[in-house]
Coordinates of C-alpha atoms in Angstrom, one line a residue:
M1 CA 0.1 0.1 0.0
Q2 CA 1.4 3.2 -1.1
G3 CA 0.6 6.7 0.4
K4 CA -0.3 9.8 -1.5
P5 CA 2.6 12.3 -1.5
F6 CA 0.5 15.4 -2.1
I7 CA -1.6 14.5 1.1
Q8 CA 1.4 13.8 3.1
W9 CA 3.0 16.9 2.1
L10 CA -0.2 19.0 3.0
L11 CA -0.4 17.3 6.4
F12 CA 3.4 18.1 7.0
A13 CA 2.8 21.9 6.0
L14 CA -0.4 22.0 8.2
L15 CA 1.6 20.7 11.2
W16 CA 4.2 23.4 10.7
M17 CA 1.6 26.1 10.4
L18 CA 0.1 25.0 13.6
L19 CA 3.4 25.3 15.4
L20 CA 4.0 28.7 13.8
V21 CA 0.9 30.4 15.4
P22 CA 2.3 30.4 19.1
I23 CA 5.6 31.5 17.9
V24 CA 4.1 34.4 15.9
R25 CA 2.0 35.4 19.0
V26 CA 5.0 35.4 21.3
T27 CA 7.2 37.5 19.0
R28 CA 4.4 40.0 18.1
A29 CA 3.8 40.5 22.0
T30 CA 7.4 41.4 22.5
A31 CA 7.6 43.7 19.5
T32 CA 4.6 45.7 20.6
A33 CA 5.6 45.8 24.3
R34 CA 5.9 49.2 25.8
A35 CA 9.6 50.4 26.0
P36 CA 10.9 50.8 29.5
E37 CA 10.6 54.4 30.8
T38 CA 13.9 56.2 31.4
A39 CA 14.9 56.5 34.9
V40 CA 13.8 59.8 36.6
T41 CA 16.7 61.5 38.0
T42 CA 16.4 64.0 40.7
A43 CA 19.0 66.2 42.3
I44 CA 18.7 66.1 46.1
P45 CA 20.8 67.5 48.9
V46 CA 23.5 65.2 50.1
W47 CA 26.2 65.2 52.8
L48 CA 29.4 63.8 51.2
S49 CA 32.5 62.7 53.1
V50 CA 35.8 61.4 51.9
R51 CA 38.3 60.1 54.3
F52 CA 41.9 59.0 53.5
S53 CA 44.2 56.8 55.7
A54 CA 47.2 58.8 54.3
L55 CA 47.4 62.4 52.9
P56 CA 46.6 62.4 49.2
D57 CA 48.4 64.7 46.7
S58 CA 45.1 65.6 45.2
F59 CA 41.6 64.1 44.7
T60 CA 38.4 64.9 42.8
V61 CA 34.9 63.2 43.3
R62 CA 32.7 63.5 40.4
Q63 CA 29.3 62.5 39.0
G64 CA 29.3 62.5 35.4
D65 CA 30.8 65.9 34.5
Q66 CA 29.8 67.5 37.8
V67 CA 32.6 68.0 40.2
L68 CA 31.2 67.3 43.7
M69 CA 34.5 67.8 45.7
S70 CA 38.0 68.6 44.7
E71 CA 41.3 69.3 46.7
T72 CA 44.9 69.9 45.8
N73 CA 47.7 69.5 48.2
P74 CA 45.3 69.0 51.3
S75 CA 46.5 69.2 54.8
E76 CA 43.8 67.0 56.2
Q77 CA 42.6 63.4 55.7
L78 CA 38.9 64.0 56.1
F79 CA 36.8 66.1 53.8
D80 CA 33.1 66.6 54.0
R81 CA 30.6 69.0 52.5
E82 CA 27.0 69.4 51.5
T83 CA 26.3 69.2 47.8
R84 CA 23.5 68.1 45.4
M85 CA 23.7 64.7 43.7
A86 CA 21.6 63.2 40.9
I87 CA 20.1 60.1 42.3
D88 CA 17.7 58.0 40.1
E89 CA 15.8 54.7 40.9
F90 CA 19.0 52.9 40.3
G91 CA 21.1 54.9 42.7
A92 CA 24.2 57.0 41.9
E93 CA 27.6 56.4 40.5
L94 CA 30.6 58.6 41.6
T95 CA 34.1 58.6 40.2
L96 CA 36.9 59.1 42.4
I97 CA 40.2 60.5 40.7
A98 CA 43.2 60.7 43.2
E99 CA 47.0 61.0 43.4
L100 CA 47.7 58.7 46.4
P101 CA 50.9 57.4 48.0
D102 CA 52.5 54.3 46.5
T103 CA 51.4 52.3 49.6
D104 CA 47.8 50.8 50.1
T105 CA 45.7 53.7 51.1
A106 CA 42.1 53.2 52.5
V107 CA 39.6 55.6 51.2
E108 CA 36.0 55.7 52.8
I109 CA 33.4 57.6 50.8
V110 CA 30.2 58.2 52.6
V111 CA 27.0 59.5 51.1
E112 CA 24.1 60.7 53.3
P113 CA 21.1 61.8 50.9
D114 CA 18.2 63.8 52.4
G115 CA 15.5 61.3 53.1
L116 CA 17.6 58.1 52.3
P117 CA 19.9 55.9 54.5
R118 CA 23.5 56.7 54.8
Q119 CA 25.9 54.5 52.8
S120 CA 29.5 54.1 52.6
R121 CA 32.2 52.4 50.6
T122 CA 35.8 51.7 51.4
L123 CA 38.3 51.2 48.7
W124 CA 42.0 50.2 49.1
L125 CA 44.0 52.0 46.4
S126 CA 47.6 53.2 45.7
G127 CA 49.2 55.6 43.2
S128 CA 47.3 57.4 40.5
V129 CA 43.6 56.1 40.3
E130 CA 40.4 56.6 38.7
E131 CA 37.8 54.5 40.4
A132 CA 33.9 54.2 39.9
V133 CA 32.0 53.8 43.1
S134 CA 28.2 52.9 42.9
F135 CA 25.6 53.5 45.6
R136 CA 22.2 51.7 45.5
W137 CA 19.1 52.4 47.6
R138 CA 16.2 50.2 47.8
P139 CA 12.9 51.8 46.5
R140 CA 10.7 53.0 49.2
R141 CA 7.7 50.9 50.0
T142 CA 4.5 52.7 50.4
C143 CA 2.3 51.8 53.5
R144 CA -1.2 50.8 52.5
S145 CA -3.9 51.1 55.1
R146 CA -6.1 48.2 55.7
R147 CA -9.7 48.7 55.1
T148 CA -12.2 46.4 56.7

């Protein structure tokens, strides 16, 4: 008994068409999905502190192109000031550019944003450095009142 090639080919094509339907639905859904919104960045008041275990020759703390703190030939190891920092839902990234002694030097950067918890990072660096430092804050949870 011999099969009919045309009917076999037609059944084969129909089977592949049925498998194609879910693939098209999935790919069309991702193509029309809404693009993620860009992070909302707000500049808020921040108390910024930088402490060195040994005197640096110079240092600069930047956020993007904005210089938040800069000192040349400092006579102290602790520097702090109030400034404004751009913080979005992902946090903030600072860049430390410093000329340090050739021995390992601890550098502590503390950020205290208005209305957010204080965070600090400690880095062990030596020599001429340019180091990125990230700070992340958890999103605030809103309290929902229970209605009965």
